[in-house]
PDB file of C-alpha atoms in Angstrom:
ATOM      1  CA  MET A   1     157.232-158.785 -86.658  1.00 48.00           C
ATOM      2  CA  SER A   2     160.887-158.780 -86.480  1.00 57.00           C
ATOM      3  CA  SER A   3     163.397-162.835 -86.402  1.00 82.00           C
ATOM      4  CA  PHE A   4     163.835-161.796 -83.161  1.00 87.00           C
ATOM      5  CA  SER A   5     159.722-161.259 -82.423  1.00 91.00           C
ATOM      6  CA  ASP A   6     159.200-164.499 -84.056  1.00 92.00           C
ATOM      7  CA  VAL A   7     161.995-166.281 -82.208  1.00 92.00           C
ATOM      8  CA  PHE A   8     160.237-164.959 -79.208  1.00 94.00           C
ATOM      9  CA  ALA A   9     157.207-166.356 -79.153  1.00 95.00           C
ATOM     10  CA  GLU A  10     158.247-170.172 -80.186  1.00 96.00           C
ATOM     11  CA  LEU A  11     160.369-170.058 -77.791  1.00 95.00           C
ATOM     12  CA  ARG A  12     157.884-168.771 -75.297  1.00 96.00           C
ATOM     13  CA  LEU A  13     155.216-171.123 -76.663  1.00 97.00           C
ATOM     14  CA  LEU A  14     157.663-174.259 -75.559  1.00 96.00           C
ATOM     15  CA  GLN A  15     158.671-172.532 -72.413  1.00 95.00           C
ATOM     16  CA  SER A  16     154.807-173.215 -72.016  1.00 97.00           C
ATOM     17  CA  HIS A  17     154.872-176.137 -73.262  1.00 97.00           C
ATOM     18  CA  LEU A  18     157.842-177.250 -71.386  1.00 95.00           C
ATOM     19  CA  LYS A  19     156.356-176.057 -67.773  1.00 96.00           C
ATOM     20  CA  SER A  20     152.459-178.510 -68.620  1.00 97.00           C
ATOM     21  CA  SER A  21     154.770-181.235 -69.365  1.00 96.00           C
ATOM     22  CA  GLY A  22     157.622-181.021 -66.101  1.00 94.00           C
ATOM     23  CA  ASN A  23     154.466-180.202 -64.006  1.00 96.00           C
ATOM     24  CA  ARG A  24     151.917-183.305 -65.769  1.00 97.00           C
ATOM     25  CA  LEU A  25     155.437-185.250 -64.710  1.00 96.00           C
ATOM     26  CA  TRP A  26     155.502-184.397 -61.514  1.00 96.00           C
ATOM     27  CA  CYS A  27     152.425-185.474 -60.891  1.00 98.00           C
ATOM     28  CA  LEU A  28     152.242-188.311 -62.572  1.00 97.00           C
ATOM     29  CA  LYS A  29     155.120-189.553 -60.129  1.00 96.00           C
ATOM     30  CA  GLU A  30     153.191-188.304 -56.814  1.00 97.00           C
ATOM     31  CA  THR A  31     150.150-190.604 -57.869  1.00 97.00           C
ATOM     32  CA  LEU A  32     151.912-192.892 -58.294  1.00 97.00           C
ATOM     33  CA  ALA A  33     153.798-192.480 -55.547  1.00 97.00           C
ATOM     34  CA  VAL A  34     150.610-192.740 -53.606  1.00 97.00           C
ATOM     35  CA  ALA A  35     149.184-195.633 -55.678  1.00 97.00           C
ATOM     36  CA  TYR A  36     151.690-197.338 -53.788  1.00 97.00           C
ATOM     37  CA  ARG A  37     151.643-195.654 -50.025  1.00 97.00           C
ATOM     38  CA  GLN A  38     147.770-197.511 -50.887  1.00 97.00           C
ATOM     39  CA  GLY A  39     149.008-200.282 -51.365  1.00 97.00           C
ATOM     40  CA  GLN A  40     148.744-200.842 -54.758  1.00 97.00           C
ATOM     41  CA  LYS A  41     151.113-204.331 -56.684  1.00 97.00           C
ATOM     42  CA  GLU A  42     153.105-203.131 -59.057  1.00 94.00           C
ATOM     43  CA  ASN A  43     151.745-205.526 -61.666  1.00 96.00           C
ATOM     44  CA  ASP A  44     148.630-203.908 -60.456  1.00 97.00           C
ATOM     45  CA  PHE A  45     146.195-201.939 -63.088  1.00 97.00           C
ATOM     46  CA  LEU A  46     146.537-197.865 -61.802  1.00 97.00           C
ATOM     47  CA  PRO A  47     150.393-198.008 -61.254  1.00 97.00           C
ATOM     48  CA  ARG A  48     150.716-199.867 -64.627  1.00 97.00           C
ATOM     49  CA  ARG A  49     148.365-196.888 -66.695  1.00 98.00           C
ATOM     50  CA  LEU A  50     150.621-194.281 -64.413  1.00 97.00           C
ATOM     51  CA  ARG A  51     153.636-195.616 -65.844  1.00 97.00           C
ATOM     52  CA  VAL A  52     152.313-195.262 -69.143  1.00 97.00           C
ATOM     53  CA  LEU A  53     151.358-191.797 -68.943  1.00 98.00           C
ATOM     54  CA  LYS A  54     154.781-191.185 -67.534  1.00 97.00           C
ATOM     55  CA  THR A  55     156.697-192.787 -70.555  1.00 97.00           C
ATOM     56  CA  GLU A  56     154.073-191.000 -72.655  1.00 98.00           C
ATOM     57  CA  GLU A  57     154.929-187.923 -71.153  1.00 97.00           C
ATOM     58  CA  GLN A  58     158.741-187.688 -70.957  1.00 96.00           C
ATOM     59  CA  LEU A  59     158.896-188.916 -74.435  1.00 97.00           C
ATOM     60  CA  LYS A  60     156.899-185.567 -75.319  1.00 97.00           C
ATOM     61  CA  MET A  61     159.373-183.708 -72.846  1.00 94.00           C
ATOM     62  CA  GLU A  62     162.287-185.102 -74.868  1.00 93.00           C
ATOM     63  CA  ARG A  63     160.579-184.090 -78.358  1.00 96.00           C
ATOM     64  CA  LEU A  64     160.031-179.927 -76.490  1.00 95.00           C
ATOM     65  CA  LEU A  65     163.449-180.311 -76.029  1.00 91.00           C
ATOM     66  CA  HIS A  66     164.214-181.937 -79.447  1.00 92.00           C
ATOM     67  CA  GLN A  67     162.291-178.333 -80.911  1.00 94.00           C
ATOM     68  CA  LEU A  68     164.226-176.264 -78.882  1.00 91.00           C
ATOM     69  CA  ASN A  69     167.318-177.625 -79.707  1.00 87.00           C
ATOM     70  CA  LEU A  70     165.801-176.916 -83.068  1.00 91.00           C
ATOM     71  CA  LEU A  71     165.331-173.349 -82.636  1.00 91.00           C
ATOM     72  CA  ILE A  72     168.154-172.870 -81.283  1.00 87.00           C
ATOM     73  CA  SER A  73     170.552-173.990 -83.571  1.00 85.00           C
ATOM     74  CA  THR A  74     168.801-173.132 -87.049  1.00 88.00           C
ATOM     75  CA  ARG A  75     167.551-169.424 -85.709  1.00 84.00           C
ATOM     76  CA  LEU A  76     170.205-168.312 -82.978  1.00 80.00           C
ATOM     77  CA  ASP A  77     173.590-169.997 -84.161  1.00 73.00           C
ATOM     78  CA  SER A  78     174.431-167.738 -86.236  1.00 66.00           C
ATOM     79  CA  THR A  79     177.974-165.556 -84.685  1.00 54.00           C
ATOM     80  CA  PHE A  80     176.608-162.175 -86.053  1.00 59.00           C
ATOM     81  CA  ILE A  81     173.627-160.638 -85.257  1.00 67.00           C
ATOM     82  CA  ALA A  82     172.593-158.349 -86.005  1.00 69.00           C
ATOM     83  CA  LEU A  83     169.822-155.319 -84.527  1.00 72.00           C
ATOM     84  CA  ASP A  84     167.668-153.196 -86.786  1.00 70.00           C
ATOM     85  CA  SER A  85     165.659-151.608 -83.713  1.00 77.00           C
ATOM     86  CA  ASP A  86     164.725-151.383 -80.028  1.00 83.00           C
ATOM     87  CA  ASP A  87     162.448-154.540 -80.777  1.00 84.00           C
ATOM     88  CA  ASP A  88     165.295-156.381 -82.137  1.00 82.00           C
ATOM     89  CA  ILE A  89     166.536-155.871 -78.920  1.00 84.00           C
ATOM     90  CA  LYS A  90     163.556-155.960 -76.582  1.00 89.00           C
ATOM     91  CA  ALA A  91     162.594-159.435 -78.687  1.00 89.00           C
ATOM     92  CA  LEU A  92     166.522-160.646 -78.032  1.00 87.00           C
ATOM     93  CA  GLY A  93     166.728-159.606 -73.910  1.00 89.00           C
ATOM     94  CA  GLY A  94     163.081-161.605 -73.347  1.00 92.00           C
ATOM     95  CA  ILE A  95     164.863-164.564 -76.212  1.00 90.00           C
ATOM     96  CA  ARG A  96     167.902-164.324 -72.913  1.00 89.00           C
ATOM     97  CA  ARG A  97     165.363-164.325 -70.089  1.00 92.00           C
ATOM     98  CA  THR A  98     162.946-167.315 -72.352  1.00 92.00           C
ATOM     99  CA  ILE A  99     166.055-169.279 -72.585  1.00 90.00           C
ATOM    100  CA  ARG A 100     167.874-169.045 -69.213  1.00 89.00           C
ATOM    101  CA  TYR A 101     164.595-170.013 -67.350  1.00 90.00           C
ATOM    102  CA  ILE A 102     164.533-173.300 -69.896  1.00 89.00           C
ATOM    103  CA  ARG A 103     167.889-174.448 -69.200  1.00 87.00           C
ATOM    104  CA  ASN A 104     167.350-173.913 -65.213  1.00 87.00           C
ATOM    105  CA  ALA A 105     164.659-175.140 -65.611  1.00 86.00           C
ATOM    106  CA  PHE A 106     164.803-178.093 -67.494  1.00 82.00           C
ATOM    107  CA  ALA A 107     167.612-178.769 -70.122  1.00 72.00           C
ATOM    108  CA  GLU A 108     170.779-177.814 -67.843  1.00 72.00           C
ATOM    109  CA  ASP A 109     172.513-180.042 -70.627  1.00 63.00           C
ATOM    110  CA  LEU A 110     171.094-178.576 -73.463  1.00 62.00           C
ATOM    111  CA  SER A 111     174.721-176.922 -75.050  1.00 70.00           C
ATOM    112  CA  LEU A 112     172.102-173.253 -74.061  1.00 79.00           C
ATOM    113  CA  GLY A 113     175.356-171.878 -72.464  1.00 76.00           C
ATOM    114  CA  ILE A 114     176.925-171.063 -75.833  1.00 78.00           C
ATOM    115  CA  THR A 115     173.333-169.162 -77.557  1.00 79.00           C
ATOM    116  CA  LEU A 116     173.389-167.506 -74.550  1.00 78.00           C
ATOM    117  CA  THR A 117     177.248-166.397 -73.837  1.00 79.00           C
ATOM    118  CA  ARG A 118     176.413-165.127 -77.695  1.00 78.00           C
ATOM    119  CA  LEU A 119     173.514-163.313 -76.447  1.00 80.00           C
ATOM    120  CA  ASN A 120     174.857-161.331 -73.810  1.00 78.00           C
ATOM    121  CA  ARG A 121     177.944-160.644 -75.890  1.00 76.00           C
ATOM    122  CA  THR A 122     175.641-159.064 -78.499  1.00 75.00           C
ATOM    123  CA  LEU A 123     173.386-157.029 -76.091  1.00 70.00           C
ATOM    124  CA  PRO A 124     174.807-156.214 -72.404  1.00 61.00           C
ATOM    125  CA  LEU A 125     173.148-157.515 -68.810  1.00 57.00           C
ATOM    126  CA  SER A 126     170.162-154.442 -67.606  1.00 53.00           C
ATOM    127  CA  SER A 127     169.612-154.133 -64.332  1.00 37.00           C
ATOM    128  CA  GLY A 128     166.648-155.170 -65.030  1.00 47.00           C
ATOM    129  CA  GLU A 129     168.148-159.387 -65.532  1.00 51.00           C
TER     130      GLU A 129
END
């Protein structure tokens, strides 16, 4: 497995965890709103517990985004990207799509655009993307 395939696998795993965490945050937010609509007060057990769970999930999301930044900065920060095989090209295409998805869905404010620009220069957009 090439280095790019390893990075792609790590990115896909992070993407999966980010999706799960994002979905959980939305669910907690909606459940909290329903509890309030049903007459629960701020200091009742359910709203307090839901707020704690929401805070924990937000911290988890921040840790995942930190892992993403670490992965990008340590494994894809090179200004020169050498492609050794067709597998590298495929992996880089997958990396580019995954980073673009993560940036659009979860991390617009992160500096993923720089990495995408570098990948776009290295690997021109294909008609399938």
